PDB file of C-alpha atoms in Angstrom:
ATOM      1  CA  MET A   1      78.749-102.537  -9.130  1.00 42.00           C
ATOM      2  CA  ILE A   2      79.210-102.359  -5.384  1.00 41.00           C
ATOM      3  CA  LEU A   3      79.357-105.062  -2.801  1.00 44.00           C
ATOM      4  CA  SER A   4      75.743-104.583  -1.755  1.00 43.00           C
ATOM      5  CA  THR A   5      74.567-105.770  -5.179  1.00 63.00           C
ATOM      6  CA  LEU A   6      76.172-109.212  -4.990  1.00 68.00           C
ATOM      7  CA  ASP A   7      73.822-111.943  -6.194  1.00 76.00           C
ATOM      8  CA  SER A   8      73.814-115.679  -5.541  1.00 83.00           C
ATOM      9  CA  LEU A   9      76.143-116.403  -8.492  1.00 84.00           C
ATOM     10  CA  ASP A  10      78.692-113.900  -7.168  1.00 81.00           C
ATOM     11  CA  LEU A  11      78.628-115.641  -3.781  1.00 84.00           C
ATOM     12  CA  VAL A  12      79.610-118.858  -5.575  1.00 87.00           C
ATOM     13  CA  LEU A  13      82.179-117.345  -7.945  1.00 87.00           C
ATOM     14  CA  LEU A  14      84.099-115.286  -5.372  1.00 87.00           C
ATOM     15  CA  PRO A  15      85.184-118.321  -3.272  1.00 89.00           C
ATOM     16  CA  GLY A  16      85.759-120.121  -6.570  1.00 90.00           C
ATOM     17  CA  TYR A  17      88.180-117.433  -7.727  1.00 90.00           C
ATOM     18  CA  ALA A  18      89.997-117.626  -4.391  1.00 90.00           C
ATOM     19  CA  ILE A  19      90.416-121.404  -4.688  1.00 92.00           C
ATOM     20  CA  VAL A  20      91.506-121.217  -8.333  1.00 92.00           C
ATOM     21  CA  VAL A  21      94.069-118.475  -7.694  1.00 92.00           C
ATOM     22  CA  VAL A  22      95.607-120.124  -4.619  1.00 93.00           C
ATOM     23  CA  ALA A  23      95.686-123.600  -6.191  1.00 92.00           C
ATOM     24  CA  GLY A  24      97.016-122.223  -9.469  1.00 92.00           C
ATOM     25  CA  LEU A  25      99.765-120.146  -7.870  1.00 93.00           C
ATOM     26  CA  ILE A  26     100.959-123.105  -5.795  1.00 93.00           C
ATOM     27  CA  GLY A  27     100.664-125.684  -8.575  1.00 92.00           C
ATOM     28  CA  ASN A  28     102.305-123.650 -11.331  1.00 94.00           C
ATOM     29  CA  SER A  29     105.076-122.474  -9.002  1.00 94.00           C
ATOM     30  CA  LEU A  30     105.710-126.139  -8.210  1.00 93.00           C
ATOM     31  CA  ILE A  31     105.979-126.948 -11.925  1.00 93.00           C
ATOM     32  CA  LEU A  32     108.523-124.183 -12.475  1.00 94.00           C
ATOM     33  CA  THR A  33     110.503-125.356  -9.444  1.00 93.00           C
ATOM     34  CA  VAL A  34     110.749-129.020 -10.468  1.00 93.00           C
ATOM     35  CA  VAL A  35     111.572-128.268 -14.107  1.00 93.00           C
ATOM     36  CA  LYS A  36     114.303-125.870 -12.985  1.00 92.00           C
ATOM     37  CA  ASN A  37     115.825-128.016 -10.223  1.00 90.00           C
ATOM     38  CA  LYS A  38     115.428-131.608 -11.453  1.00 90.00           C
ATOM     39  CA  ARG A  39     117.865-132.543 -14.215  1.00 89.00           C
ATOM     40  CA  TYR A  40     115.723-135.463 -15.387  1.00 86.00           C
ATOM     41  CA  MET A  41     112.963-132.907 -16.059  1.00 89.00           C
ATOM     42  CA  HIS A  42     115.168-130.980 -18.488  1.00 90.00           C
ATOM     43  CA  THR A  43     113.409-132.009 -21.715  1.00 88.00           C
ATOM     44  CA  THR A  44     112.071-129.932 -24.582  1.00 90.00           C
ATOM     45  CA  THR A  45     108.455-130.741 -23.745  1.00 88.00           C
ATOM     46  CA  ASN A  46     108.933-129.915 -20.073  1.00 91.00           C
ATOM     47  CA  PHE A  47     110.523-126.573 -20.928  1.00 93.00           C
ATOM     48  CA  LEU A  48     107.457-125.756 -23.023  1.00 93.00           C
ATOM     49  CA  LEU A  49     105.157-126.894 -20.204  1.00 92.00           C
ATOM     50  CA  ALA A  50     107.154-124.681 -17.834  1.00 94.00           C
ATOM     51  CA  ASN A  51     106.524-121.754 -20.177  1.00 95.00           C
ATOM     52  CA  LEU A  52     102.832-122.642 -20.064  1.00 94.00           C
ATOM     53  CA  ALA A  53     102.977-122.718 -16.254  1.00 94.00           C
ATOM     54  CA  PHE A  54     104.672-119.298 -16.216  1.00 95.00           C
ATOM     55  CA  ALA A  55     101.973-117.878 -18.506  1.00 95.00           C
ATOM     56  CA  ASP A  56      99.247-119.371 -16.272  1.00 93.00           C
ATOM     57  CA  LEU A  57     100.970-117.946 -13.199  1.00 94.00           C
ATOM     58  CA  LEU A  58     100.968-114.435 -14.663  1.00 93.00           C
ATOM     59  CA  THR A  59      97.345-114.789 -15.781  1.00 91.00           C
ATOM     60  CA  LEU A  60      96.278-115.671 -12.241  1.00 91.00           C
ATOM     61  CA  LEU A  61      98.297-112.838 -10.707  1.00 89.00           C
ATOM     62  CA  TRP A  62      96.873-110.289 -13.134  1.00 86.00           C
ATOM     63  CA  CYS A  63      93.330-111.540 -12.672  1.00 81.00           C
ATOM     64  CA  ILE A  64      93.227-110.698  -8.955  1.00 81.00           C
ATOM     65  CA  PRO A  65      92.899-106.872  -9.255  1.00 83.00           C
ATOM     66  CA  GLY A  66      90.562-107.226 -12.257  1.00 78.00           C
ATOM     67  CA  VAL A  67      88.170-109.504 -10.409  1.00 78.00           C
ATOM     68  CA  ALA A  68      88.321-107.335  -7.280  1.00 77.00           C
ATOM     69  CA  LEU A  69      87.441-104.260  -9.364  1.00 79.00           C
ATOM     70  CA  GLN A  70      84.257-105.956 -10.598  1.00 73.00           C
ATOM     71  CA  TYR A  71      82.851-105.666  -7.089  1.00 73.00           C
ATOM     72  CA  SER A  72      83.671-101.997  -6.496  1.00 77.00           C
ATOM     73  CA  ARG A  73      82.998 -98.632  -8.128  1.00 80.00           C
ATOM     74  CA  HIS A  74      85.125 -98.035 -11.206  1.00 81.00           C
ATOM     75  CA  PRO A  75      87.136 -94.777 -11.110  1.00 85.00           C
ATOM     76  CA  ASP A  76      86.658 -92.227 -13.877  1.00 85.00           C
ATOM     77  CA  GLY A  77      88.866 -89.630 -15.530  1.00 86.00           C
ATOM     78  CA  ILE A  78      92.533 -90.355 -16.201  1.00 89.00           C
ATOM     79  CA  LEU A  79      92.621 -92.979 -13.451  1.00 89.00           C
ATOM     80  CA  GLY A  80      89.639 -94.683 -15.068  1.00 87.00           C
ATOM     81  CA  ASP A  81      91.515 -94.806 -18.385  1.00 88.00           C
ATOM     82  CA  ILE A  82      94.549 -96.357 -16.677  1.00 90.00           C
ATOM     83  CA  PHE A  83      92.398 -98.937 -14.917  1.00 88.00           C
ATOM     84  CA  CYS A  84      90.680 -99.853 -18.196  1.00 87.00           C
ATOM     85  CA  LYS A  85      94.020-100.344 -19.945  1.00 87.00           C
ATOM     86  CA  PHE A  86      95.803-102.362 -17.250  1.00 88.00           C
ATOM     87  CA  ILE A  87      93.230-103.855 -14.871  1.00 84.00           C
ATOM     88  CA  THR A  88      89.546-103.787 -15.781  1.00 82.00           C
ATOM     89  CA  MET A  89      89.730-105.385 -19.219  1.00 80.00           C
ATOM     90  CA  ASN A  90      92.511-107.846 -18.323  1.00 82.00           C
ATOM     91  CA  HIS A  91      94.742-106.970 -21.283  1.00 87.00           C
ATOM     92  CA  LEU A  92      97.833-108.068 -19.350  1.00 88.00           C
ATOM     93  CA  ALA A  93      96.216-111.449 -18.864  1.00 87.00           C
ATOM     94  CA  GLY A  94      95.420-111.372 -22.570  1.00 88.00           C
ATOM     95  CA  ILE A  95      99.150-111.468 -23.316  1.00 92.00           C
ATOM     96  CA  SER A  96      99.771-114.515 -21.153  1.00 92.00           C
ATOM     97  CA  LEU A  97      96.623-116.288 -22.412  1.00 90.00           C
ATOM     98  CA  LEU A  98      97.727-115.754 -26.008  1.00 93.00           C
ATOM     99  CA  VAL A  99     101.167-117.136 -25.129  1.00 95.00           C
ATOM    100  CA  ALA A 100      99.532-120.125 -23.396  1.00 93.00           C
ATOM    101  CA  GLY A 101      97.512-120.942 -26.513  1.00 92.00           C
ATOM    102  CA  LEU A 102     100.566-120.630 -28.762  1.00 94.00           C
ATOM    103  CA  THR A 103     102.594-122.776 -26.357  1.00 94.00           C
ATOM    104  CA  LEU A 104     100.018-125.570 -26.475  1.00 92.00           C
ATOM    105  CA  THR A 105     100.099-125.377 -30.265  1.00 94.00           C
ATOM    106  CA  LEU A 106     103.897-125.646 -30.230  1.00 94.00           C
ATOM    107  CA  VAL A 107     103.692-128.599 -27.815  1.00 91.00           C
ATOM    108  CA  SER A 108     101.459-130.433 -30.280  1.00 91.00           C
ATOM    109  CA  VAL A 109     103.927-129.765 -33.124  1.00 91.00           C
ATOM    110  CA  GLU A 110     106.878-130.808 -30.978  1.00 89.00           C
ATOM    111  CA  ARG A 111     105.156-134.082 -30.004  1.00 87.00           C
ATOM    112  CA  TYR A 112     104.188-134.690 -33.642  1.00 88.00           C
ATOM    113  CA  ASN A 113     107.786-134.294 -34.807  1.00 87.00           C
ATOM    114  CA  ALA A 114     109.203-136.285 -31.892  1.00 82.00           C
ATOM    115  CA  LEU A 115     106.885-139.247 -32.461  1.00 82.00           C
ATOM    116  CA  LEU A 116     106.336-139.231 -36.224  1.00 83.00           C
ATOM    117  CA  ASN A 117     109.572-137.635 -37.485  1.00 79.00           C
ATOM    118  CA  PRO A 118     112.109-138.712 -34.837  1.00 74.00           C
ATOM    119  CA  LEU A 119     115.029-138.939 -37.288  1.00 71.00           C
ATOM    120  CA  ASN A 120     114.468-135.552 -38.930  1.00 72.00           C
ATOM    121  CA  ALA A 121     116.600-133.340 -36.715  1.00 70.00           C
ATOM    122  CA  SER A 122     115.989-130.273 -38.866  1.00 71.00           C
ATOM    123  CA  VAL A 123     112.362-129.995 -37.695  1.00 70.00           C
ATOM    124  CA  ARG A 124     112.962-130.951 -34.068  1.00 78.00           C
ATOM    125  CA  LEU A 125     113.135-128.601 -31.133  1.00 85.00           C
ATOM    126  CA  ASN A 126     115.774-129.394 -28.521  1.00 85.00           C
ATOM    127  CA  LYS A 127     116.893-128.111 -25.140  1.00 85.00           C
ATOM    128  CA  GLU A 128     119.240-125.617 -26.773  1.00 86.00           C
ATOM    129  CA  ASN A 129     116.947-123.976 -29.337  1.00 89.00           C
ATOM    130  CA  VAL A 130     113.557-124.168 -27.579  1.00 92.00           C
ATOM    131  CA  ARG A 131     114.236-120.793 -25.962  1.00 92.00           C
ATOM    132  CA  TYR A 132     113.933-119.001 -29.309  1.00 94.00           C
ATOM    133  CA  PRO A 133     110.275-119.840 -30.080  1.00 94.00           C
ATOM    134  CA  VAL A 134     109.432-119.140 -26.438  1.00 95.00           C
ATOM    135  CA  VAL A 135     110.912-115.639 -26.645  1.00 96.00           C
ATOM    136  CA  ILE A 136     109.213-115.048 -30.004  1.00 96.00           C
ATOM    137  CA  MET A 137     105.831-116.041 -28.547  1.00 96.00           C
ATOM    138  CA  TRP A 138     106.141-113.547 -25.687  1.00 97.00           C
ATOM    139  CA  ILE A 139     107.263-110.752 -28.022  1.00 97.00           C
ATOM    140  CA  PHE A 140     104.401-111.520 -30.407  1.00 96.00           C
ATOM    141  CA  GLY A 141     101.881-111.646 -27.533  1.00 95.00           C
ATOM    142  CA  PHE A 142     102.988-108.234 -26.255  1.00 95.00           C
ATOM    143  CA  ILE A 143     103.001-106.622 -29.705  1.00 95.00           C
ATOM    144  CA  TYR A 144      99.618-108.050 -30.640  1.00 94.00           C
ATOM    145  CA  VAL A 145      97.862-106.912 -27.445  1.00 93.00           C
ATOM    146  CA  LEU A 146      99.630-103.512 -27.390  1.00 93.00           C
ATOM    147  CA  PRO A 147      96.980-101.740 -29.552  1.00 92.00           C
ATOM    148  CA  LEU A 148      94.324-102.574 -26.953  1.00 90.00           C
ATOM    149  CA  PHE A 149      96.269-100.629 -24.326  1.00 91.00           C
ATOM    150  CA  VAL A 150      96.330 -97.647 -26.683  1.00 90.00           C
ATOM    151  CA  VAL A 151      92.656 -97.516 -27.716  1.00 90.00           C
ATOM    152  CA  GLU A 152      90.962 -98.562 -24.448  1.00 88.00           C
ATOM    153  CA  ARG A 153      89.418 -95.725 -22.431  1.00 88.00           C
ATOM    154  CA  PHE A 154      86.762 -95.213 -19.780  1.00 87.00           C
ATOM    155  CA  ASP A 155      83.527 -93.764 -21.143  1.00 85.00           C
ATOM    156  CA  GLU A 156      81.960 -91.692 -18.379  1.00 83.00           C
ATOM    157  CA  VAL A 157      78.614 -91.497 -20.186  1.00 82.00           C
ATOM    158  CA  ARG A 158      78.278 -95.282 -20.503  1.00 79.00           C
ATOM    159  CA  GLY A 159      80.112 -95.913 -17.266  1.00 78.00           C
ATOM    160  CA  GLN A 160      82.278 -98.612 -18.820  1.00 79.00           C
ATOM    161  CA  CYS A 161      85.517 -99.246 -20.724  1.00 83.00           C
ATOM    162  CA  VAL A 162      85.263 -98.894 -24.499  1.00 84.00           C
ATOM    163  CA  PHE A 163      87.561 -99.093 -27.525  1.00 85.00           C
ATOM    164  CA  HIS A 164      88.137 -95.780 -29.298  1.00 86.00           C
ATOM    165  CA  TRP A 165      89.076 -96.889 -32.811  1.00 87.00           C
ATOM    166  CA  GLN A 166      87.593 -97.071 -36.284  1.00 85.00           C
ATOM    167  CA  LYS A 167      85.253 -99.953 -37.088  1.00 84.00           C
ATOM    168  CA  ALA A 168      87.522-101.034 -39.938  1.00 88.00           C
ATOM    169  CA  SER A 169      90.500-101.269 -37.574  1.00 87.00           C
ATOM    170  CA  SER A 170      88.441-103.260 -35.093  1.00 85.00           C
ATOM    171  CA  THR A 171      87.289-105.660 -37.813  1.00 88.00           C
ATOM    172  CA  VAL A 172      90.838-106.247 -39.051  1.00 91.00           C
ATOM    173  CA  TYR A 173      92.210-106.736 -35.539  1.00 90.00           C
ATOM    174  CA  TRP A 174      89.639-109.263 -34.349  1.00 86.00           C
ATOM    175  CA  SER A 175      89.520-111.037 -37.703  1.00 89.00           C
ATOM    176  CA  LEU A 176      93.289-111.540 -37.525  1.00 92.00           C
ATOM    177  CA  LEU A 177      92.970-112.902 -34.004  1.00 88.00           C
ATOM    178  CA  ALA A 178      90.196-115.253 -35.142  1.00 88.00           C
ATOM    179  CA  MET A 179      92.426-116.441 -37.996  1.00 92.00           C
ATOM    180  CA  ILE A 180      95.280-117.133 -35.571  1.00 92.00           C
ATOM    181  CA  VAL A 181      92.951-119.116 -33.301  1.00 89.00           C
ATOM    182  CA  VAL A 182      91.507-121.139 -36.199  1.00 91.00           C
ATOM    183  CA  ILE A 183      94.951-121.938 -37.631  1.00 94.00           C
ATOM    184  CA  ALA A 184      96.253-122.963 -34.197  1.00 92.00           C
ATOM    185  CA  PHE A 185      93.162-125.134 -33.654  1.00 91.00           C
ATOM    186  CA  PHE A 186      93.603-126.982 -36.936  1.00 93.00           C
ATOM    187  CA  VAL A 187      97.346-127.443 -36.336  1.00 94.00           C
ATOM    188  CA  VAL A 188      96.611-128.991 -32.938  1.00 92.00           C
ATOM    189  CA  CYS A 189      93.890-131.238 -34.378  1.00 92.00           C
ATOM    190  CA  PHE A 190      96.144-132.376 -37.235  1.00 93.00           C
ATOM    191  CA  CYS A 191      99.065-133.174 -34.933  1.00 91.00           C
ATOM    192  CA  TYR A 192      97.103-135.052 -32.294  1.00 90.00           C
ATOM    193  CA  PHE A 193      94.927-136.880 -34.833  1.00 91.00           C
ATOM    194  CA  ASN A 194      98.057-138.310 -36.437  1.00 90.00           C
ATOM    195  CA  ILE A 195      99.655-139.066 -33.065  1.00 88.00           C
ATOM    196  CA  ILE A 196      96.578-140.969 -31.870  1.00 87.00           C
ATOM    197  CA  ARG A 197      96.319-142.804 -35.183  1.00 87.00           C
ATOM    198  CA  GLY A 198     100.017-143.714 -35.073  1.00 84.00           C
ATOM    199  CA  LEU A 199      99.908-144.874 -31.453  1.00 78.00           C
ATOM    200  CA  TYR A 200      96.702-146.888 -31.420  1.00 76.00           C
ATOM    201  CA  PHE A 201      95.658-147.738 -34.990  1.00 77.00           C
ATOM    202  CA  THR A 202      98.390-147.848 -37.650  1.00 77.00           C
ATOM    203  CA  LYS A 203     101.131-148.606 -35.073  1.00 67.00           C
ATOM    204  CA  LYS A 204     103.414-146.331 -37.086  1.00 69.00           C
ATOM    205  CA  ILE A 205     104.882-144.879 -33.908  1.00 67.00           C
ATOM    206  CA  CYS A 206     105.358-148.145 -32.027  1.00 60.00           C
ATOM    207  CA  ALA A 207     104.491-151.810 -32.217  1.00 53.00           C
ATOM    208  CA  GLU A 208     102.566-153.843 -29.659  1.00 49.00           C
ATOM    209  CA  THR A 209     104.399-153.844 -26.352  1.00 46.00           C
ATOM    210  CA  SER A 210     104.035-157.614 -25.962  1.00 49.00           C
ATOM    211  CA  THR A 211     106.525-158.221 -28.787  1.00 52.00           C
ATOM    212  CA  LEU A 212     109.171-155.844 -27.426  1.00 52.00           C
ATOM    213  CA  SER A 213     111.771-155.907 -24.690  1.00 58.00           C
ATOM    214  CA  SER A 214     110.847-154.481 -21.306  1.00 64.00           C
ATOM    215  CA  GLN A 215     112.947-151.348 -21.909  1.00 61.00           C
ATOM    216  CA  ALA A 216     111.340-150.722 -25.310  1.00 58.00           C
ATOM    217  CA  ALA A 217     107.892-151.353 -23.845  1.00 61.00           C
ATOM    218  CA  GLU A 218     108.552-148.807 -21.087  1.00 67.00           C
ATOM    219  CA  GLU A 219     109.670-146.252 -23.676  1.00 66.00           C
ATOM    220  CA  ILE A 220     106.479-146.787 -25.650  1.00 66.00           C
ATOM    221  CA  GLN A 221     104.356-146.384 -22.535  1.00 71.00           C
ATOM    222  CA  ALA A 222     106.226-143.169 -21.739  1.00 70.00           C
ATOM    223  CA  LYS A 223     105.491-141.856 -25.236  1.00 70.00           C
ATOM    224  CA  ARG A 224     101.816-142.711 -24.848  1.00 74.00           C
ATOM    225  CA  LYS A 225     101.635-140.999 -21.470  1.00 78.00           C
ATOM    226  CA  ILE A 226     103.205-137.760 -22.681  1.00 78.00           C
ATOM    227  CA  ALA A 227     100.907-137.812 -25.722  1.00 78.00           C
ATOM    228  CA  LYS A 228      97.864-138.339 -23.478  1.00 82.00           C
ATOM    229  CA  LEU A 229      99.044-135.556 -21.154  1.00 85.00           C
ATOM    230  CA  SER A 230      99.555-133.100 -24.014  1.00 85.00           C
ATOM    231  CA  ILE A 231      96.145-133.932 -25.493  1.00 87.00           C
ATOM    232  CA  THR A 232      94.434-133.669 -22.089  1.00 88.00           C
ATOM    233  CA  ILE A 233      95.759-130.200 -21.215  1.00 89.00           C
ATOM    234  CA  THR A 234      94.942-128.960 -24.723  1.00 89.00           C
ATOM    235  CA  ILE A 235      91.355-130.234 -24.516  1.00 90.00           C
ATOM    236  CA  ILE A 236      90.952-128.634 -21.093  1.00 90.00           C
ATOM    237  CA  PHE A 237      92.277-125.301 -22.384  1.00 88.00           C
ATOM    238  CA  ILE A 238      89.886-125.335 -25.354  1.00 89.00           C
ATOM    239  CA  ALA A 239      86.930-126.442 -23.221  1.00 90.00           C
ATOM    240  CA  CYS A 240      87.550-123.677 -20.683  1.00 88.00           C
ATOM    241  CA  PHE A 241      88.184-120.991 -23.284  1.00 86.00           C
ATOM    242  CA  PHE A 242      85.444-121.781 -25.820  1.00 86.00           C
ATOM    243  CA  PRO A 243      82.499-120.519 -23.678  1.00 88.00           C
ATOM    244  CA  TYR A 244      84.288-117.171 -23.170  1.00 84.00           C
ATOM    245  CA  VAL A 245      84.928-116.829 -26.898  1.00 81.00           C
ATOM    246  CA  THR A 246      81.259-117.598 -27.524  1.00 84.00           C
ATOM    247  CA  ALA A 247      80.151-115.003 -24.968  1.00 82.00           C
ATOM    248  CA  THR A 248      82.449-112.417 -26.551  1.00 76.00           C
ATOM    249  CA  VAL A 249      81.230-113.130 -30.090  1.00 74.00           C
ATOM    250  CA  LEU A 250      77.603-112.920 -28.941  1.00 77.00           C
ATOM    251  CA  ASP A 251      78.442-109.656 -27.130  1.00 71.00           C
ATOM    252  CA  ALA A 252      76.916-111.008 -23.930  1.00 73.00           C
ATOM    253  CA  SER A 253      76.326-108.572 -21.087  1.00 75.00           C
ATOM    254  CA  LEU A 254      79.180-108.423 -18.580  1.00 71.00           C
ATOM    255  CA  ARG A 255      76.654-109.066 -15.823  1.00 75.00           C
ATOM    256  CA  SER A 256      74.962-112.010 -17.526  1.00 82.00           C
ATOM    257  CA  SER A 257      75.398-115.385 -15.842  1.00 86.00           C
ATOM    258  CA  PHE A 258      76.793-116.910 -19.039  1.00 88.00           C
ATOM    259  CA  TYR A 259      79.536-114.287 -19.358  1.00 85.00           C
ATOM    260  CA  ARG A 260      80.542-114.434 -15.693  1.00 86.00           C
ATOM    261  CA  ILE A 261      80.730-118.241 -15.682  1.00 90.00           C
ATOM    262  CA  SER A 262      82.654-118.311 -18.970  1.00 89.00           C
ATOM    263  CA  PHE A 263      85.083-115.702 -17.616  1.00 87.00           C
ATOM    264  CA  PHE A 264      85.613-117.825 -14.505  1.00 90.00           C
ATOM    265  CA  LEU A 265      86.299-120.930 -16.618  1.00 91.00           C
ATOM    266  CA  VAL A 266      89.157-119.127 -18.393  1.00 88.00           C
ATOM    267  CA  TYR A 267      90.972-118.822 -15.089  1.00 89.00           C
ATOM    268  CA  CYS A 268      90.086-122.376 -14.105  1.00 90.00           C
ATOM    269  CA  SER A 269      92.197-123.558 -17.050  1.00 88.00           C
ATOM    270  CA  CYS A 270      95.207-121.920 -15.379  1.00 89.00           C
ATOM    271  CA  CYS A 271      95.050-124.104 -12.275  1.00 89.00           C
ATOM    272  CA  VAL A 272      94.155-127.572 -13.573  1.00 90.00           C
ATOM    273  CA  ASN A 273      97.362-128.351 -15.471  1.00 88.00           C
ATOM    274  CA  PRO A 274      99.423-129.185 -12.359  1.00 88.00           C
ATOM    275  CA  ILE A 275      96.672-131.617 -11.323  1.00 87.00           C
ATOM    276  CA  CYS A 276      96.834-133.294 -14.744  1.00 88.00           C
ATOM    277  CA  TYR A 277     100.615-133.600 -14.487  1.00 86.00           C
ATOM    278  CA  ALA A 278     100.380-135.145 -11.022  1.00 81.00           C
ATOM    279  CA  PHE A 279      97.906-137.814 -12.148  1.00 81.00           C
ATOM    280  CA  GLN A 280      99.179-138.559 -15.660  1.00 81.00           C
ATOM    281  CA  SER A 281     102.966-138.160 -15.477  1.00 83.00           C
ATOM    282  CA  SER A 282     105.057-140.349 -13.182  1.00 82.00           C
ATOM    283  CA  ASN A 283     108.035-137.997 -13.613  1.00 84.00           C
ATOM    284  CA  TYR A 284     106.035-135.009 -12.414  1.00 87.00           C
ATOM    285  CA  THR A 285     104.509-137.025  -9.575  1.00 88.00           C
ATOM    286  CA  THR A 286     107.973-138.090  -8.401  1.00 88.00           C
ATOM    287  CA  ALA A 287     109.394-134.585  -8.778  1.00 89.00           C
ATOM    288  CA  PHE A 288     106.466-133.040  -6.896  1.00 88.00           C
ATOM    289  CA  LYS A 289     106.877-135.512  -4.016  1.00 89.00           C
ATOM    290  CA  GLU A 290     110.639-134.975  -3.828  1.00 88.00           C
ATOM    291  CA  THR A 291     110.288-131.193  -3.821  1.00 88.00           C
ATOM    292  CA  ILE A 292     107.523-131.126  -1.206  1.00 87.00           C
ATOM    293  CA  LYS A 293     109.396-133.631   0.975  1.00 85.00           C
ATOM    294  CA  ARG A 294     112.621-131.620   0.739  1.00 82.00           C
ATOM    295  CA  LYS A 295     110.872-128.358   1.613  1.00 72.00           C
ATOM    296  CA  SER A 296     109.106-130.071   4.518  1.00 70.00           C
ATOM    297  CA  SER A 297     112.405-131.456   5.826  1.00 66.00           C
ATOM    298  CA  THR A 298     114.069-128.046   5.499  1.00 63.00           C
ATOM    299  CA  HIS A 299     111.232-126.410   7.429  1.00 56.00           C
ATOM    300  CA  GLN A 300     111.443-129.032  10.187  1.00 57.00           C
ATOM    301  CA  ASN A 301     115.220-128.553  10.459  1.00 57.00           C
ATOM    302  CA  GLU A 302     114.799-124.787  10.735  1.00 57.00           C
ATOM    303  CA  GLN A 303     112.255-125.254  13.518  1.00 57.00           C
ATOM    304  CA  ALA A 304     114.600-127.631  15.335  1.00 54.00           C
ATOM    305  CA  VAL A 305     117.374-125.046  15.240  1.00 51.00           C
TER     306      VAL A 305
END
């Protein structure tokens, strides 16, 4: 496709991509900054959310050349093969998206253990050991997506990127991915179902705040807020990703409106998390304000000099 063939949907999506990328790069960079620099942000959950922000940041960075290539002529030959492997089909973003999904699953497990099994230290992640599952997730993401880099090539007859592998291999690969997604989905549902039930129905996690001291009541409210935040970002991720999965399963045309909108929604999920943190977490709101204020003061001082 070339620029002269842009339709009305493209004219909407292109500015949308620009807004999503800019907002996402700023917001996720801000999350990484506050978690790194603010000691009161050094918690297990925040380290996992920082890993999610890093994955979202990479997804947005890798999406830029892929989206730009959609509106230009695709090269052929060896260069076409290279573009298919690293740019056109967004396999690099596939690594970070897989890590993002696994991170959200781990967040749900971590919140489940923290709220429902607080005294069982053997199943709890902490600030010292959380790095290990994070590293494992990135290694797994790279290894799992690696075959796609190997088998993807540009088909000059069809004029598009295609997978050159046996049907049996394709079936096994995508079936395994589907199994991973289904397992992760049910783990998330199980964890958050029990958290919601424990917070609001059985009161297993905490009693009514009216019968507790002010400090205990504040702690309970903090637990509820972090649970709400974790559930919110997970729902947003699923809602943004589900249409793309549906379009892929239905083998929708790359130029169909449904596919293009679903593809755009995937990247929208990478920019909304910082907004959720700002509105639902007082710690993040405070940290964001402090960081922005400090950078503003530093800039003003530099101008004065």
